[in-house]
């Protein structure tokens, strides 16, 4: 069964450093999403992406964040200058139109 | 705009007992509703979903949920709990257009008592 994959599974970085989180969505899906879950809290929407542009973003997704689909398979989330409060589990998801979002296993980011 | 309220951040049931996890939603458009399960240190796995049609939906692992528009509810049930059901359960809602985001509830941690 096709699945969303994410790399790395864990990332530790120093405050102020740039990180790139990678996702490979399900191959025939057209819509892509990033969510995050701070430890002990609910899953929060960050951004959705369709047709090579951002469709919607939350107030969390400020200028420090960016997304890109650099080729036909990868979908990345970049945090330019990480803060302590960026420590969280980051989930990538993908979907066909008007359908279920399938989530990857997540990348646990720890900012020291 | 959508929102989800999950009553009870922690629920404990005995093995073999009924599982009932509550979810109420608010949506300005006809909703799509979902239950996801998260096992420790893992990602989100879809349990079941309601989009249109039959209001009682069945999912994996013996779970089911009923969409009740009049009560704006989508409670998750399982007749007989199993130890392997111990996990965190998230209810989520989205609108019925294209690529709308999911809005999650705060989650319910289910503990199974042997």
CSV table of C-alpha atoms in Angstrom, one decimal, chain A residues 31 33 35 37 41-45 48-50 55-56 89 91 96-106 108, chain B residues 4 32 34 36 38 41-46 49 51 88 90 94 96-107:
chain,number,residue,atom,x,y,z
A,31,UNK,CA,-2.4,18.2,-2.4
A,33,UNK,CA,0.3,19.6,3.8
A,35,UNK,CA,1.3,19.9,10.3
A,37,UNK,CA,2.5,18.7,17.1
A,41,UNK,CA,-0.5,19.3,22.4
A,42,UNK,CA,-2.9,18.9,19.5
A,43,UNK,CA,-1.9,18.6,15.9
A,44,UNK,CA,-1.8,22.0,14.2
A,45,UNK,CA,-2.0,22.9,10.5
A,48,UNK,CA,-1.2,23.4,2.3
A,49,UNK,CA,0.4,23.3,-1.2
A,50,UNK,CA,-1.2,22.7,-4.6
A,55,UNK,CA,-3.0,27.4,-1.0
A,56,UNK,CA,-3.4,28.3,2.7
A,89,UNK,CA,6.9,16.6,15.7
A,91,UNK,CA,3.9,15.7,10.0
A,96,UNK,CA,-6.1,13.4,-3.8
A,97,UNK,CA,-8.8,16.1,-4.4
A,98,UNK,CA,-11.5,16.3,-1.8
A,99,UNK,CA,-10.3,13.1,-0.1
A,100,UNK,CA,-8.6,11.8,2.9
A,101,UNK,CA,-5.2,13.1,4.0
A,102,UNK,CA,-2.6,10.4,4.6
A,103,UNK,CA,0.1,11.2,7.1
A,104,UNK,CA,3.7,10.3,7.2
A,105,UNK,CA,5.4,9.0,10.4
A,106,UNK,CA,6.7,12.4,11.3
A,108,UNK,CA,10.8,14.9,15.6
B,4,UNK,CA,-13.5,20.2,17.2
B,32,UNK,CA,-16.0,15.8,6.5
B,34,UNK,CA,-12.2,11.8,10.7
B,36,UNK,CA,-7.1,9.3,13.6
B,38,UNK,CA,-1.6,7.7,17.2
B,41,UNK,CA,6.1,7.4,19.0
B,42,UNK,CA,4.3,6.9,15.8
B,43,UNK,CA,2.5,9.0,13.2
B,44,UNK,CA,-1.2,9.4,12.6
B,45,UNK,CA,-3.2,6.5,11.2
B,46,UNK,CA,-6.6,6.9,9.7
B,49,UNK,CA,-14.0,8.9,8.0
B,51,UNK,CA,-17.8,12.3,4.0
B,88,UNK,CA,-4.2,8.6,21.5
B,90,UNK,CA,-7.8,12.5,17.5
B,94,UNK,CA,-12.5,19.8,7.4
B,96,UNK,CA,-15.9,19.6,1.8
B,97,UNK,CA,-13.9,21.7,-0.7
B,98,UNK,CA,-10.6,20.8,-2.4
B,99,UNK,CA,-7.6,21.0,-0.3
B,100,UNK,CA,-9.0,22.3,3.0
B,101,UNK,CA,-6.9,21.9,6.1
B,102,UNK,CA,-7.8,19.5,8.9
B,103,UNK,CA,-8.7,21.0,12.2
B,104,UNK,CA,-7.9,18.6,15.1
B,105,UNK,CA,-9.3,18.2,18.5
B,106,UNK,CA,-7.0,18.0,21.5
B,107,UNK,CA,-7.0,14.3,21.6
